[in-house]
XYZ file of C-alpha atoms in Angstrom:
189
model
C 4.949 30.670 55.662
C 3.105 27.488 55.155
C 0.783 29.333 52.420
C 4.498 30.281 49.960
C 4.669 26.830 50.143
C 7.582 26.825 52.531
C 7.396 24.053 54.422
C 10.388 23.593 56.035
C 10.358 25.924 59.170
C 9.575 24.464 62.306
C 6.229 26.044 64.197
C 7.234 27.594 67.287
C 6.469 25.894 70.730
C 3.955 27.676 72.886
C 5.177 28.324 76.662
C 1.715 27.234 78.175
C 0.151 23.301 76.745
C -3.288 25.171 75.729
C -2.084 25.929 71.813
C 0.593 22.916 72.306
C -1.798 19.903 70.495
C -3.363 22.661 67.984
C 0.225 23.417 67.406
C 1.317 19.684 67.004
C -1.638 19.137 64.996
C -0.964 22.045 62.149
C 2.471 21.013 62.491
C 1.783 17.552 61.456
C -0.697 18.809 59.080
C 1.914 20.657 57.370
C 4.333 17.290 57.507
C 1.794 16.756 56.202
C 1.122 18.702 52.676
C 4.881 18.994 52.272
C 5.204 15.131 52.283
C 2.915 15.374 49.330
C 3.524 18.395 47.417
C 7.021 15.967 46.838
C 5.170 13.768 45.408
C 3.722 15.278 43.586
C 7.213 16.581 41.960
C 8.126 13.326 41.835
C 5.208 12.321 39.776
C 5.427 15.640 37.592
C 9.353 14.415 36.869
C 8.424 10.703 36.347
C 5.826 11.935 34.354
C 7.276 14.680 32.379
C 10.745 12.340 31.770
C 8.419 9.597 30.630
C 6.568 11.648 27.960
C 9.882 13.016 26.879
C 11.030 9.617 25.878
C 7.781 8.852 23.935
C 8.301 11.890 22.531
C 11.902 10.722 21.460
C 10.110 7.406 19.962
C 7.788 9.072 18.409
C 9.501 11.335 16.632
C 12.280 7.966 15.230
C 9.058 6.449 14.501
C 8.453 9.137 12.414
C 11.776 8.985 10.734
C 11.455 5.920 10.137
C 8.330 5.700 8.565
C 9.348 8.016 6.441
C 12.850 6.945 5.353
C 10.053 3.379 5.285
C 7.458 5.364 2.464
C 10.659 7.244 1.133
C 12.019 4.116 -0.087
C 8.739 1.994 -0.875
C 7.889 4.858 -3.559
C 11.656 4.443 -5.157
C 11.060 0.955 -5.104
C 7.626 1.637 -6.299
C 9.036 4.018 -9.012
C 11.929 1.851 -9.848
C 9.241 -1.471 -10.924
C 6.751 1.087 -12.983
C 10.222 1.819 -14.890
C 11.484 -1.311 -15.209
C 7.895 -2.733 -16.130
C 7.547 -0.237 -19.494
C 10.879 -0.411 -20.629
C 10.326 -4.808 -20.412
C 7.251 -4.086 -21.682
C 8.786 -1.624 -24.692
C 11.599 -4.339 -24.609
C 8.983 -6.939 -25.703
C 6.821 -5.550 -27.980
C 9.832 -5.112 -31.026
C 10.275 -8.612 -31.120
C 6.727 -9.393 -31.020
C 6.036 -6.676 -34.074
C 8.218 -8.678 -35.578
C 6.459 -12.147 -34.912
C 3.316 -10.740 -35.745
C 4.573 -8.884 -39.191
C 5.974 -12.288 -40.764
C 3.102 -14.171 -39.660
C 0.851 -11.484 -41.432
C 3.627 -11.985 -44.121
C 3.279 -16.256 -44.382
C -0.391 -15.784 -44.782
C -0.325 -14.015 -47.525
C 1.973 -16.886 -49.209
C 0.088 -20.370 -50.313
C -0.415 -22.020 -47.627
C -2.119 -25.311 -47.051
C -5.725 -25.172 -44.227
C -3.629 -26.145 -41.424
C -0.502 -24.207 -42.036
C -3.103 -21.550 -42.505
C -4.784 -22.478 -39.028
C -1.339 -22.478 -36.973
C -0.329 -18.984 -38.665
C -3.697 -17.672 -37.556
C -3.600 -19.009 -33.915
C 0.272 -17.840 -33.902
C -0.953 -14.412 -35.388
C -3.712 -14.414 -32.209
C -1.296 -15.823 -29.294
C 1.460 -12.865 -30.261
C -1.444 -10.283 -30.485
C -3.046 -11.341 -26.673
C 0.648 -11.511 -25.387
C 0.698 -7.890 -27.328
C -2.584 -6.977 -25.634
C -1.241 -8.500 -22.111
C 2.563 -6.103 -22.178
C -0.006 -3.025 -23.516
C -1.850 -3.908 -19.919
C 1.196 -3.675 -18.042
C 2.284 -0.392 -19.363
C -1.270 1.031 -18.834
C -0.942 -0.309 -15.940
C 2.696 1.644 -15.190
C 0.937 4.719 -16.957
C -2.269 4.524 -13.829
C 0.030 4.127 -11.563
C 1.921 7.255 -12.609
C -1.461 9.186 -13.446
C -0.989 9.071 -17.053
C -3.365 6.604 -17.811
C -6.573 7.835 -20.079
C -8.776 5.498 -21.003
C -10.244 4.594 -24.267
C -13.556 3.587 -25.048
C -13.624 1.458 -28.628
C -16.011 -1.507 -30.271
C -15.165 -5.314 -29.172
C -17.239 -7.807 -30.801
C -17.163 -10.168 -27.870
C -18.233 -13.356 -29.809
C -14.840 -13.130 -32.285
C -12.899 -12.547 -29.275
C -14.417 -15.617 -26.955
C -13.458 -16.868 -30.004
C -9.801 -16.283 -30.908
C -9.465 -17.122 -26.807
C -11.131 -20.606 -27.173
C -8.541 -21.041 -30.839
C -5.658 -20.230 -28.723
C -6.415 -23.008 -26.716
C -8.285 -25.519 -28.266
C -4.958 -27.187 -28.966
C -3.922 -27.422 -24.908
C -7.296 -28.737 -24.502
C -7.053 -31.286 -27.773
C -4.148 -32.626 -26.212
C -5.950 -33.456 -22.833
C -8.818 -35.052 -24.468
C -11.376 -31.537 -23.529
C -13.713 -30.180 -26.318
C -14.086 -26.451 -25.811
C -17.464 -24.648 -26.610
C -18.149 -21.026 -26.978
C -21.333 -20.949 -25.502
C -22.987 -17.074 -25.349
C -26.339 -15.968 -24.501
C -28.492 -14.684 -27.129
C -29.288 -11.731 -25.353
C -25.684 -10.545 -25.463
C -25.148 -8.034 -27.906
C -22.516 -9.138 -30.739
C -20.133 -5.951 -29.951
C -19.686 -4.362 -26.527
C -18.459 -0.314 -26.243
């Protein structure tokens, strides 16, 4: 019976003492095997319980992570939509500023007024570029971005940037100087 895992049956004691020690030792081994089997079952039951708990915790974490991922995606979509809508709303009055600046530049003005209007125009163009970049960023996030290669006059670009900051620099008693390596081509793609 012990071979089949039945350790509850007691061995019968022989009437002669010749086998008495042998049967006692065998009975002792059976009880050790019974204790080992019970210990293994307890360990297996405990390990199974811990595994179930770990799997449940893992499943809860997966659900929480999925909810957090979905929330992050929704927040990102809302942010992109807000950026795009806000940028489009800002672009309309900015185009009005640019349009009226162009009209003013066609009227009789002194040189200082022309310089001021040119700076306003360049600043508005710079702001329009930033707004377009924001819209491009939203397109980049949604995968709808396409790149455009066009020539840029680097010297004019740097000159325009310096003109925008010239009034602030002048107020701070600073001079802005344009230094560009002559080896750099004037037109870059």
